[in-house]
mmCIF file with all atom_site columns, C-alpha atoms and ligand atoms in Angstrom:
data_model
loop_
_atom_site.group_PDB
_atom_site.id
_atom_site.type_symbol
_atom_site.label_atom_id
_atom_site.label_alt_id
_atom_site.label_comp_id
_atom_site.label_asym_id
_atom_site.label_entity_id
_atom_site.label_seq_id
_atom_site.pdbx_PDB_ins_code
_atom_site.Cartn_x
_atom_site.Cartn_y
_atom_site.Cartn_z
_atom_site.occupancy
_atom_site.B_iso_or_equiv
_atom_site.pdbx_formal_charge
_atom_site.auth_seq_id
_atom_site.auth_comp_id
_atom_site.auth_asym_id
_atom_site.auth_atom_id
_atom_site.pdbx_PDB_model_num
ATOM   1   C CA  . MET M 1 1   ? 130.995 55.719 46.567 1.00 0.00 ? 126 MET M CA  1
ATOM   2   C CA  . LYS M 1 2   ? 129.695 58.834 44.841 1.00 0.00 ? 127 LYS M CA  1
ATOM   3   C CA  . ARG M 1 3   ? 132.249 61.115 43.193 1.00 0.00 ? 128 ARG M CA  1
ATOM   4   C CA  . TYR M 1 4   ? 131.531 64.816 42.828 1.00 0.00 ? 129 TYR M CA  1
ATOM   5   C CA  . ARG M 1 5   ? 132.112 66.956 39.733 1.00 0.00 ? 130 ARG M CA  1
ATOM   6   C CA  . LYS M 1 6   ? 133.649 70.072 41.153 1.00 0.00 ? 131 LYS M CA  1
ATOM   7   C CA  . HIS M 1 7   ? 133.949 73.528 39.598 1.00 0.00 ? 132 HIS M CA  1
ATOM   8   C CA  . ASP M 1 8   ? 136.371 76.370 40.329 1.00 0.00 ? 133 ASP M CA  1
ATOM   9   C CA  . PHE M 1 9   ? 135.136 78.472 43.233 1.00 0.00 ? 134 PHE M CA  1
ATOM   10  C CA  . PRO M 1 10  ? 136.348 81.860 44.570 1.00 0.00 ? 135 PRO M CA  1
ATOM   11  C CA  . THR M 1 11  ? 138.953 81.323 47.291 1.00 0.00 ? 136 THR M CA  1
ATOM   12  C CA  . ASN M 1 12  ? 137.631 84.316 49.244 1.00 0.00 ? 137 ASN M CA  1
ATOM   13  C CA  . GLN M 1 13  ? 134.291 82.532 49.713 1.00 0.00 ? 138 GLN M CA  1
ATOM   14  C CA  . VAL M 1 14  ? 135.504 79.264 51.236 1.00 0.00 ? 139 VAL M CA  1
ATOM   15  C CA  . ARG M 1 15  ? 133.947 80.408 54.549 1.00 0.00 ? 140 ARG M CA  1
ATOM   16  C CA  . ARG M 1 16  ? 130.622 79.220 53.132 1.00 0.00 ? 141 ARG M CA  1
ATOM   17  C CA  . PHE M 1 17  ? 131.834 75.680 53.749 1.00 0.00 ? 142 PHE M CA  1
ATOM   18  C CA  . LEU M 1 18  ? 134.489 75.974 56.462 1.00 0.00 ? 143 LEU M CA  1
ATOM   19  C CA  . GLU M 1 19  ? 133.118 78.633 58.827 1.00 0.00 ? 144 GLU M CA  1
ATOM   20  C CA  . PRO M 1 20  ? 130.506 76.236 60.333 1.00 0.00 ? 145 PRO M CA  1
ATOM   21  C CA  . GLY M 1 21  ? 133.380 73.985 61.479 1.00 0.00 ? 146 GLY M CA  1
ATOM   22  C CA  . PRO M 1 22  ? 132.690 70.724 59.636 1.00 0.00 ? 147 PRO M CA  1
ATOM   23  C CA  . VAL M 1 23  ? 134.835 67.619 59.961 1.00 0.00 ? 148 VAL M CA  1
ATOM   24  C CA  . VAL M 1 24  ? 137.282 67.732 57.027 1.00 0.00 ? 149 VAL M CA  1
ATOM   25  C CA  . LEU M 1 25  ? 139.711 65.285 55.445 1.00 0.00 ? 150 LEU M CA  1
ATOM   26  C CA  . VAL M 1 26  ? 143.176 66.751 54.936 1.00 0.00 ? 151 VAL M CA  1
ATOM   27  C CA  . SER M 1 27  ? 145.198 65.141 52.154 1.00 0.00 ? 152 SER M CA  1
ATOM   28  C CA  . THR M 1 28  ? 148.965 65.527 51.858 1.00 0.00 ? 153 THR M CA  1
ATOM   29  C CA  . ALA M 1 29  ? 151.774 64.251 49.636 1.00 0.00 ? 154 ALA M CA  1
ATOM   30  C CA  . TRP M 1 30  ? 155.547 64.386 49.987 1.00 0.00 ? 155 TRP M CA  1
ATOM   31  C CA  . ASN M 1 31  ? 158.563 62.364 48.943 1.00 0.00 ? 156 ASN M CA  1
ATOM   32  C CA  . GLY M 1 32  ? 156.540 59.693 47.133 1.00 0.00 ? 157 GLY M CA  1
ATOM   33  C CA  . GLU M 1 33  ? 154.093 59.205 50.021 1.00 0.00 ? 158 GLU M CA  1
ATOM   34  C CA  . ARG M 1 34  ? 150.530 60.459 50.393 1.00 0.00 ? 159 ARG M CA  1
ATOM   35  C CA  . GLY M 1 35  ? 148.265 60.641 53.394 1.00 0.00 ? 160 GLY M CA  1
ATOM   36  C CA  . ILE M 1 36  ? 144.837 61.597 54.689 1.00 0.00 ? 161 ILE M CA  1
ATOM   37  C CA  . MET M 1 37  ? 143.804 62.680 58.187 1.00 0.00 ? 162 MET M CA  1
ATOM   38  C CA  . THR M 1 38  ? 140.427 63.539 59.688 1.00 0.00 ? 163 THR M CA  1
ATOM   39  C CA  . MET M 1 39  ? 140.295 67.006 61.261 1.00 0.00 ? 164 MET M CA  1
ATOM   40  C CA  . GLY M 1 40  ? 137.830 68.772 63.536 1.00 0.00 ? 165 GLY M CA  1
ATOM   41  C CA  . TRP M 1 41  ? 140.130 71.420 65.000 1.00 0.00 ? 166 TRP M CA  1
ATOM   42  C CA  . HIS M 1 42  ? 140.279 74.152 62.348 1.00 0.00 ? 167 HIS M CA  1
ATOM   43  C CA  . MET M 1 43  ? 139.021 77.713 62.002 1.00 0.00 ? 168 MET M CA  1
ATOM   44  C CA  . MET M 1 44  ? 138.828 80.568 59.478 1.00 0.00 ? 169 MET M CA  1
ATOM   45  C CA  . LEU M 1 45  ? 141.455 83.248 60.204 1.00 0.00 ? 170 LEU M CA  1
ATOM   46  C CA  . GLY M 1 46  ? 140.524 85.510 57.278 1.00 0.00 ? 171 GLY M CA  1
ATOM   47  C CA  . TRP M 1 47  ? 138.865 85.261 53.861 1.00 0.00 ? 172 TRP M CA  1
ATOM   48  C CA  . ASN M 1 48  ? 141.280 82.606 52.575 1.00 0.00 ? 173 ASN M CA  1
ATOM   49  C CA  . LEU M 1 49  ? 143.296 81.675 55.669 1.00 0.00 ? 174 LEU M CA  1
ATOM   50  C CA  . VAL M 1 50  ? 142.604 78.594 57.777 1.00 0.00 ? 175 VAL M CA  1
ATOM   51  C CA  . GLY M 1 51  ? 144.202 77.691 61.117 1.00 0.00 ? 176 GLY M CA  1
ATOM   52  C CA  . ALA M 1 52  ? 144.536 73.958 61.747 1.00 0.00 ? 177 ALA M CA  1
ATOM   53  C CA  . TYR M 1 53  ? 145.840 71.734 64.520 1.00 0.00 ? 178 TYR M CA  1
ATOM   54  C CA  . ILE M 1 54  ? 147.851 68.749 63.230 1.00 0.00 ? 179 ILE M CA  1
ATOM   55  C CA  . THR M 1 55  ? 149.362 66.554 65.929 1.00 0.00 ? 180 THR M CA  1
ATOM   56  C CA  . ALA M 1 56  ? 153.149 66.246 65.850 1.00 0.00 ? 181 ALA M CA  1
ATOM   57  C CA  . GLY M 1 57  ? 154.428 62.752 65.190 1.00 0.00 ? 182 GLY M CA  1
ATOM   58  C CA  . THR M 1 58  ? 151.597 61.779 62.828 1.00 0.00 ? 183 THR M CA  1
ATOM   59  C CA  . HIS M 1 59  ? 152.157 60.759 59.218 1.00 0.00 ? 184 HIS M CA  1
ATOM   60  C CA  . SER M 1 60  ? 150.121 63.806 58.105 1.00 0.00 ? 185 SER M CA  1
ATOM   61  C CA  . HIS M 1 61  ? 152.221 66.185 60.207 1.00 0.00 ? 186 HIS M CA  1
ATOM   62  C CA  . ARG M 1 62  ? 155.398 64.893 58.566 1.00 0.00 ? 187 ARG M CA  1
ATOM   63  C CA  . LEU M 1 63  ? 153.974 65.243 55.035 1.00 0.00 ? 188 LEU M CA  1
ATOM   64  C CA  . ALA M 1 64  ? 152.384 68.657 55.697 1.00 0.00 ? 189 ALA M CA  1
ATOM   65  C CA  . ARG M 1 65  ? 155.556 70.037 57.265 1.00 0.00 ? 190 ARG M CA  1
ATOM   66  C CA  . GLY M 1 66  ? 157.795 68.519 54.583 1.00 0.00 ? 191 GLY M CA  1
ATOM   67  C CA  . SER M 1 67  ? 155.780 69.690 51.573 1.00 0.00 ? 192 SER M CA  1
ATOM   68  C CA  . GLY M 1 68  ? 154.254 72.899 52.962 1.00 0.00 ? 193 GLY M CA  1
ATOM   69  C CA  . GLU M 1 69  ? 151.064 71.973 51.126 1.00 0.00 ? 194 GLU M CA  1
ATOM   70  C CA  . CYS M 1 70  ? 147.763 70.208 51.707 1.00 0.00 ? 195 CYS M CA  1
ATOM   71  C CA  . VAL M 1 71  ? 144.219 69.911 50.413 1.00 0.00 ? 196 VAL M CA  1
ATOM   72  C CA  . ILE M 1 72  ? 141.301 70.429 52.806 1.00 0.00 ? 197 ILE M CA  1
ATOM   73  C CA  . ASN M 1 73  ? 138.447 68.215 51.547 1.00 0.00 ? 198 ASN M CA  1
ATOM   74  C CA  . LEU M 1 74  ? 134.838 68.419 52.708 1.00 0.00 ? 199 LEU M CA  1
ATOM   75  C CA  . PRO M 1 75  ? 133.131 65.046 53.255 1.00 0.00 ? 200 PRO M CA  1
ATOM   76  C CA  . THR M 1 76  ? 129.352 64.731 53.512 1.00 0.00 ? 201 THR M CA  1
ATOM   77  C CA  . LEU M 1 77  ? 127.304 62.516 55.848 1.00 0.00 ? 202 LEU M CA  1
ATOM   78  C CA  . ASP M 1 78  ? 127.608 59.472 53.563 1.00 0.00 ? 203 ASP M CA  1
ATOM   79  C CA  . LEU M 1 79  ? 131.389 59.497 54.223 1.00 0.00 ? 204 LEU M CA  1
ATOM   80  C CA  . LEU M 1 80  ? 131.104 59.630 58.034 1.00 0.00 ? 205 LEU M CA  1
ATOM   81  C CA  . ASP M 1 81  ? 132.207 56.029 58.697 1.00 0.00 ? 206 ASP M CA  1
ATOM   82  C CA  . THR M 1 82  ? 135.106 56.521 56.282 1.00 0.00 ? 207 THR M CA  1
ATOM   83  C CA  . ALA M 1 83  ? 136.117 59.766 58.040 1.00 0.00 ? 208 ALA M CA  1
ATOM   84  C CA  . VAL M 1 84  ? 136.061 58.039 61.438 1.00 0.00 ? 209 VAL M CA  1
ATOM   85  C CA  . GLY M 1 85  ? 138.101 55.131 60.056 1.00 0.00 ? 210 GLY M CA  1
ATOM   86  C CA  . ILE M 1 86  ? 140.667 57.493 58.536 1.00 0.00 ? 211 ILE M CA  1
ATOM   87  C CA  . GLY M 1 87  ? 140.998 59.333 61.842 1.00 0.00 ? 212 GLY M CA  1
ATOM   88  C CA  . ASN M 1 88  ? 141.600 56.120 63.777 1.00 0.00 ? 213 ASN M CA  1
ATOM   89  C CA  . CYS M 1 89  ? 144.576 54.712 61.909 1.00 0.00 ? 214 CYS M CA  1
ATOM   90  C CA  . SER M 1 90  ? 147.912 55.946 60.590 1.00 0.00 ? 215 SER M CA  1
ATOM   91  C CA  . GLY M 1 91  ? 149.174 56.394 57.058 1.00 0.00 ? 216 GLY M CA  1
ATOM   92  C CA  . SER M 1 92  ? 152.476 54.988 58.319 1.00 0.00 ? 217 SER M CA  1
ATOM   93  C CA  . ASP M 1 93  ? 150.776 51.555 58.207 1.00 0.00 ? 218 ASP M CA  1
ATOM   94  C CA  . GLY M 1 94  ? 149.697 51.856 54.550 1.00 0.00 ? 219 GLY M CA  1
ATOM   95  C CA  . ASP M 1 95  ? 148.133 54.158 51.966 1.00 0.00 ? 220 ASP M CA  1
ATOM   96  C CA  . LYS M 1 96  ? 144.725 55.398 53.172 1.00 0.00 ? 221 LYS M CA  1
ATOM   97  C CA  . PHE M 1 97  ? 143.401 56.098 49.632 1.00 0.00 ? 222 PHE M CA  1
ATOM   98  C CA  . ASP M 1 98  ? 143.778 52.366 48.892 1.00 0.00 ? 223 ASP M CA  1
ATOM   99  C CA  . ARG M 1 99  ? 142.617 51.202 52.302 1.00 0.00 ? 224 ARG M CA  1
ATOM   100 C CA  . PHE M 1 100 ? 139.390 53.279 52.226 1.00 0.00 ? 225 PHE M CA  1
ATOM   101 C CA  . GLY M 1 101 ? 138.713 53.037 48.466 1.00 0.00 ? 226 GLY M CA  1
ATOM   102 C CA  . LEU M 1 102 ? 139.025 56.782 47.843 1.00 0.00 ? 227 LEU M CA  1
ATOM   103 C CA  . SER M 1 103 ? 140.028 58.305 44.484 1.00 0.00 ? 228 SER M CA  1
ATOM   104 C CA  . ALA M 1 104 ? 142.887 60.788 44.281 1.00 0.00 ? 229 ALA M CA  1
ATOM   105 C CA  . SER M 1 105 ? 142.535 63.411 41.565 1.00 0.00 ? 230 SER M CA  1
ATOM   106 C CA  . PRO M 1 106 ? 145.281 65.866 40.661 1.00 0.00 ? 231 PRO M CA  1
ATOM   107 C CA  . ALA M 1 107 ? 145.238 69.336 42.166 1.00 0.00 ? 232 ALA M CA  1
ATOM   108 C CA  . ALA M 1 108 ? 145.960 72.467 40.106 1.00 0.00 ? 233 ALA M CA  1
ATOM   109 C CA  . ARG M 1 109 ? 148.466 74.233 42.377 1.00 0.00 ? 234 ARG M CA  1
ATOM   110 C CA  . VAL M 1 110 ? 149.781 71.700 44.905 1.00 0.00 ? 235 VAL M CA  1
ATOM   111 C CA  . ARG M 1 111 ? 151.095 68.126 44.831 1.00 0.00 ? 236 ARG M CA  1
ATOM   112 C CA  . ALA M 1 112 ? 148.628 66.815 47.437 1.00 0.00 ? 237 ALA M CA  1
ATOM   113 C CA  . PRO M 1 113 ? 145.662 65.150 45.680 1.00 0.00 ? 238 PRO M CA  1
ATOM   114 C CA  . LEU M 1 114 ? 141.989 66.104 45.864 1.00 0.00 ? 239 LEU M CA  1
ATOM   115 C CA  . ILE M 1 115 ? 139.603 63.438 47.192 1.00 0.00 ? 240 ILE M CA  1
ATOM   116 C CA  . ALA M 1 116 ? 137.043 62.872 44.406 1.00 0.00 ? 241 ALA M CA  1
ATOM   117 C CA  . GLU M 1 117 ? 134.400 61.528 46.824 1.00 0.00 ? 242 GLU M CA  1
ATOM   118 C CA  . CYS M 1 118 ? 134.364 64.831 48.782 1.00 0.00 ? 243 CYS M CA  1
ATOM   119 C CA  . HIS M 1 119 ? 131.942 67.634 47.903 1.00 0.00 ? 244 HIS M CA  1
ATOM   120 C CA  . SER M 1 120 ? 134.608 70.362 47.954 1.00 0.00 ? 245 SER M CA  1
ATOM   121 C CA  . SER M 1 121 ? 138.388 70.545 47.975 1.00 0.00 ? 246 SER M CA  1
ATOM   122 C CA  . PHE M 1 122 ? 140.528 73.526 48.936 1.00 0.00 ? 247 PHE M CA  1
ATOM   123 C CA  . GLU M 1 123 ? 144.160 73.551 47.845 1.00 0.00 ? 248 GLU M CA  1
ATOM   124 C CA  . CYS M 1 124 ? 146.398 75.171 50.456 1.00 0.00 ? 249 CYS M CA  1
ATOM   125 C CA  . VAL M 1 125 ? 149.961 76.349 50.878 1.00 0.00 ? 250 VAL M CA  1
ATOM   126 C CA  . LEU M 1 126 ? 151.594 76.817 54.258 1.00 0.00 ? 251 LEU M CA  1
ATOM   127 C CA  . ARG M 1 127 ? 151.818 80.408 55.486 1.00 0.00 ? 252 ARG M CA  1
ATOM   128 C CA  . GLU M 1 128 ? 153.069 79.669 59.018 1.00 0.00 ? 253 GLU M CA  1
ATOM   129 C CA  . ALA M 1 129 ? 153.709 76.699 61.288 1.00 0.00 ? 254 ALA M CA  1
ATOM   130 C CA  . HIS M 1 130 ? 154.002 76.973 65.065 1.00 0.00 ? 255 HIS M CA  1
ATOM   131 C CA  . ASP M 1 131 ? 155.553 73.949 66.697 1.00 0.00 ? 256 ASP M CA  1
ATOM   132 C CA  . ASN M 1 132 ? 155.492 74.190 70.451 1.00 0.00 ? 257 ASN M CA  1
ATOM   133 C CA  . ALA M 1 133 ? 154.933 71.991 73.457 1.00 0.00 ? 258 ALA M CA  1
ATOM   134 C CA  . ASP M 1 134 ? 151.191 72.635 73.732 1.00 0.00 ? 259 ASP M CA  1
ATOM   135 C CA  . TYR M 1 135 ? 149.873 72.684 70.176 1.00 0.00 ? 260 TYR M CA  1
ATOM   136 C CA  . ASP M 1 136 ? 150.922 72.330 66.544 1.00 0.00 ? 261 ASP M CA  1
ATOM   137 C CA  . LEU M 1 137 ? 149.245 75.142 64.650 1.00 0.00 ? 262 LEU M CA  1
ATOM   138 C CA  . PHE M 1 138 ? 149.414 75.409 60.875 1.00 0.00 ? 263 PHE M CA  1
ATOM   139 C CA  . VAL M 1 139 ? 148.154 78.503 59.085 1.00 0.00 ? 264 VAL M CA  1
ATOM   140 C CA  . TRP M 1 140 ? 147.062 77.554 55.572 1.00 0.00 ? 265 TRP M CA  1
ATOM   141 C CA  . GLU M 1 141 ? 146.331 79.885 52.666 1.00 0.00 ? 266 GLU M CA  1
ATOM   142 C CA  . VAL M 1 142 ? 143.690 78.575 50.277 1.00 0.00 ? 267 VAL M CA  1
ATOM   143 C CA  . VAL M 1 143 ? 145.111 79.134 46.771 1.00 0.00 ? 268 VAL M CA  1
ATOM   144 C CA  . GLN M 1 144 ? 142.573 77.216 44.677 1.00 0.00 ? 269 GLN M CA  1
ATOM   145 C CA  . ALA M 1 145 ? 139.050 76.032 45.502 1.00 0.00 ? 270 ALA M CA  1
ATOM   146 C CA  . HIS M 1 146 ? 136.910 73.344 43.840 1.00 0.00 ? 271 HIS M CA  1
ATOM   147 C CA  . VAL M 1 147 ? 133.239 72.985 44.807 1.00 0.00 ? 272 VAL M CA  1
ATOM   148 C CA  . ALA M 1 148 ? 130.421 70.774 43.511 1.00 0.00 ? 273 ALA M CA  1
ATOM   149 C CA  . PRO M 1 149 ? 127.522 73.031 42.460 1.00 0.00 ? 274 PRO M CA  1
ATOM   150 C CA  . VAL M 1 150 ? 125.015 70.394 43.629 1.00 0.00 ? 275 VAL M CA  1
ATOM   151 C CA  . PRO M 1 151 ? 124.072 70.127 46.430 1.00 0.00 ? 276 PRO M CA  1
ATOM   152 C CA  . LYS M 1 152 ? 124.480 73.823 47.159 1.00 0.00 ? 277 LYS M CA  1
ATOM   153 C CA  . ARG M 1 153 ? 124.290 73.179 50.913 1.00 0.00 ? 278 ARG M CA  1
ATOM   154 C CA  . PRO M 1 154 ? 125.902 69.786 51.570 1.00 0.00 ? 279 PRO M CA  1
ATOM   155 C CA  . ARG M 1 155 ? 125.014 67.782 54.689 1.00 0.00 ? 280 ARG M CA  1
ATOM   156 C CA  . THR M 1 156 ? 128.216 68.079 56.669 1.00 0.00 ? 281 THR M CA  1
ATOM   157 C CA  . VAL M 1 157 ? 129.176 66.474 59.976 1.00 0.00 ? 282 VAL M CA  1
ATOM   158 C CA  . HIS M 1 158 ? 130.465 68.326 63.032 1.00 0.00 ? 283 HIS M CA  1
ATOM   159 C CA  . TYR M 1 159 ? 132.379 66.593 65.800 1.00 0.00 ? 284 TYR M CA  1
ATOM   160 C CA  . ARG M 1 160 ? 131.358 67.068 69.447 1.00 0.00 ? 285 ARG M CA  1
ATOM   161 C CA  . GLY M 1 161 ? 134.031 64.711 70.846 1.00 0.00 ? 286 GLY M CA  1
ATOM   162 C CA  . ASN M 1 162 ? 133.509 61.330 72.526 1.00 0.00 ? 287 ASN M CA  1
ATOM   163 C CA  . GLY M 1 163 ? 132.471 59.683 69.238 1.00 0.00 ? 288 GLY M CA  1
ATOM   164 C CA  . GLU M 1 164 ? 129.390 61.935 68.773 1.00 0.00 ? 289 GLU M CA  1
ATOM   165 C CA  . PHE M 1 165 ? 128.599 64.107 65.763 1.00 0.00 ? 290 PHE M CA  1
ATOM   166 C CA  . MET M 1 166 ? 126.071 66.773 64.808 1.00 0.00 ? 291 MET M CA  1
ATOM   167 C CA  . VAL M 1 167 ? 124.748 66.763 61.234 1.00 0.00 ? 292 VAL M CA  1
ATOM   168 C CA  . SER M 1 168 ? 124.019 70.049 59.444 1.00 0.00 ? 293 SER M CA  1
ATOM   169 C CA  . GLY M 1 169 ? 120.393 70.548 58.528 1.00 0.00 ? 294 GLY M CA  1
ATOM   170 C CA  . LYS M 1 170 ? 117.923 73.380 58.794 1.00 0.00 ? 295 LYS M CA  1
ATOM   171 C CA  . GLU M 1 171 ? 118.922 76.707 57.186 1.00 0.00 ? 296 GLU M CA  1
ATOM   172 C CA  . VAL M 1 172 ? 117.686 80.056 58.499 1.00 0.00 ? 297 VAL M CA  1
ATOM   173 C CA  . SER M 1 173 ? 118.360 83.531 57.100 1.00 0.00 ? 298 SER M CA  1
ATOM   174 C CA  . ARG M 1 174 ? 118.745 86.842 58.928 1.00 0.00 ? 299 ARG M CA  1
ATOM   175 C CA  . ARG M 1 175 ? 120.058 88.799 55.934 1.00 0.00 ? 300 ARG M CA  1
ATOM   176 C CA  . ARG M 1 176 ? 117.545 91.557 56.655 1.00 0.00 ? 301 ARG M CA  1
ATOM   177 C CA  . LEU M 1 177 ? 119.260 92.278 60.012 1.00 0.00 ? 302 LEU M CA  1
ATOM   178 C CA  . PHE M 1 178 ? 122.720 92.752 58.480 1.00 0.00 ? 303 PHE M CA  1
ATOM   179 C CA  . ARG M 1 179 ? 124.313 96.008 57.397 1.00 0.00 ? 304 ARG M CA  1
ATOM   180 C CA  . PRO M 1 180 ? 124.651 95.712 53.567 1.00 0.00 ? 305 PRO M CA  1
ATOM   181 C CA  . GLU M 1 181 ? 128.452 95.956 53.706 1.00 0.00 ? 306 GLU M CA  1
ATOM   182 C CA  . MET M 1 182 ? 128.485 92.886 55.968 1.00 0.00 ? 307 MET M CA  1
ATOM   183 C CA  . LEU M 1 183 ? 126.997 90.765 53.167 1.00 0.00 ? 308 LEU M CA  1
ATOM   184 C CA  . GLU M 1 184 ? 128.892 89.384 50.190 1.00 0.00 ? 309 GLU M CA  1
ATOM   185 C CA  . GLU M 1 185 ? 126.208 89.427 47.504 1.00 0.00 ? 310 GLU M CA  1
HETATM 186 C C1  . FMN X 2 .   ? 136.413 63.118 64.165 1.00 0.00 ? 663 FMN X C1  1
HETATM 187 C C2  . FMN X 2 .   ? 137.907 63.249 64.297 1.00 0.00 ? 663 FMN X C2  1
HETATM 188 C C3  . FMN X 2 .   ? 138.490 64.503 64.371 1.00 0.00 ? 663 FMN X C3  1
HETATM 189 C C4  . FMN X 2 .   ? 139.879 64.641 64.482 1.00 0.00 ? 663 FMN X C4  1
HETATM 190 N N1  . FMN X 2 .   ? 140.415 65.896 64.546 1.00 0.00 ? 663 FMN X N1  1
HETATM 191 C C5  . FMN X 2 .   ? 141.772 66.037 64.603 1.00 0.00 ? 663 FMN X C5  1
HETATM 192 C C6  . FMN X 2 .   ? 142.372 67.333 64.579 1.00 0.00 ? 663 FMN X C6  1
HETATM 193 O O1  . FMN X 2 .   ? 141.715 68.358 64.470 1.00 0.00 ? 663 FMN X O1  1
HETATM 194 N N2  . FMN X 2 .   ? 143.724 67.398 64.639 1.00 0.00 ? 663 FMN X N2  1
HETATM 195 C C7  . FMN X 2 .   ? 144.514 66.277 64.737 1.00 0.00 ? 663 FMN X C7  1
HETATM 196 O O2  . FMN X 2 .   ? 145.741 66.408 64.797 1.00 0.00 ? 663 FMN X O2  1
HETATM 197 N N3  . FMN X 2 .   ? 143.978 65.045 64.738 1.00 0.00 ? 663 FMN X N3  1
HETATM 198 C C8  . FMN X 2 .   ? 142.625 64.896 64.663 1.00 0.00 ? 663 FMN X C8  1
HETATM 199 N N4  . FMN X 2 .   ? 142.076 63.651 64.641 1.00 0.00 ? 663 FMN X N4  1
HETATM 200 C C9  . FMN X 2 .   ? 142.973 62.469 64.678 1.00 0.00 ? 663 FMN X C9  1
HETATM 201 C C10 . FMN X 2 .   ? 143.660 62.294 63.327 1.00 0.00 ? 663 FMN X C10 1
HETATM 202 O O3  . FMN X 2 .   ? 142.729 62.202 62.280 1.00 0.00 ? 663 FMN X O3  1
HETATM 203 C C11 . FMN X 2 .   ? 144.553 61.057 63.350 1.00 0.00 ? 663 FMN X C11 1
HETATM 204 O O4  . FMN X 2 .   ? 145.514 61.220 64.342 1.00 0.00 ? 663 FMN X O4  1
HETATM 205 C C12 . FMN X 2 .   ? 145.230 60.934 62.026 1.00 0.00 ? 663 FMN X C12 1
HETATM 206 O O5  . FMN X 2 .   ? 144.313 60.392 61.097 1.00 0.00 ? 663 FMN X O5  1
HETATM 207 C C13 . FMN X 2 .   ? 146.463 60.083 62.140 1.00 0.00 ? 663 FMN X C13 1
HETATM 208 O O6  . FMN X 2 .   ? 146.766 59.631 60.860 1.00 0.00 ? 663 FMN X O6  1
HETATM 209 P P1  . FMN X 2 .   ? 148.149 59.896 60.144 1.00 0.00 ? 663 FMN X P1  1
HETATM 210 O O7  . FMN X 2 .   ? 149.222 59.340 61.062 1.00 0.00 ? 663 FMN X O7  1
HETATM 211 O O8  . FMN X 2 .   ? 147.985 59.090 58.897 1.00 0.00 ? 663 FMN X O8  1
HETATM 212 O O9  . FMN X 2 .   ? 148.320 61.340 59.930 1.00 0.00 ? 663 FMN X O9  1
HETATM 213 C C14 . FMN X 2 .   ? 140.691 63.487 64.519 1.00 0.00 ? 663 FMN X C14 1
HETATM 214 C C15 . FMN X 2 .   ? 140.103 62.213 64.427 1.00 0.00 ? 663 FMN X C15 1
HETATM 215 C C16 . FMN X 2 .   ? 138.734 62.085 64.320 1.00 0.00 ? 663 FMN X C16 1
HETATM 216 C C17 . FMN X 2 .   ? 138.121 60.710 64.214 1.00 0.00 ? 663 FMN X C17 1
#
């Protein structure tokens, strides 16, 4: 599997990758254990804040809650089968890095590892966790971002439910219709 060389990236620009709502792989580590989950239910809540639903009772929930840290990794289309596999088993039954042949590389600010085979990795610390009967919402602050410069626009996958995915593709620009202060550069 291809590994990406990632560079530091401004944390206030992570929307470029997360705002379109791609499937991500969330890595965690706590108390000598590490885990990975597949996630479709996340959203930007500000420039460097991400809301995420992590089901109570999962291995990832325990590690995320215990450590207060995670890494949100962005897989590309070539990792789709791996992402589906990761999302259909539990880290309680064995280490998913080993099981799926993924490489853990050390993060700069958190103990959870980056996934080397992912195009981008966003190190996060927990700002808030809401545990209630209906949903388990985590609010993550991105404290360090790592992005591969090539490809600039990775082919990401977007879950529609029921085992079906959309793949990112055509880019269109409407910069000319925006007020200048609405644009970042
Ligand atoms: C495409 C896809 C998207 C998923 N999205 C979420 C999600 O947003 N939140 C969640 O809690 N579980 C989601 N899951 C299920 C988790 O990935 C799964 O429960 C998790 O991998 C359990 O592993 P763990 O016990 O090792 O944490 C998704 C699974 C797939 C295949």
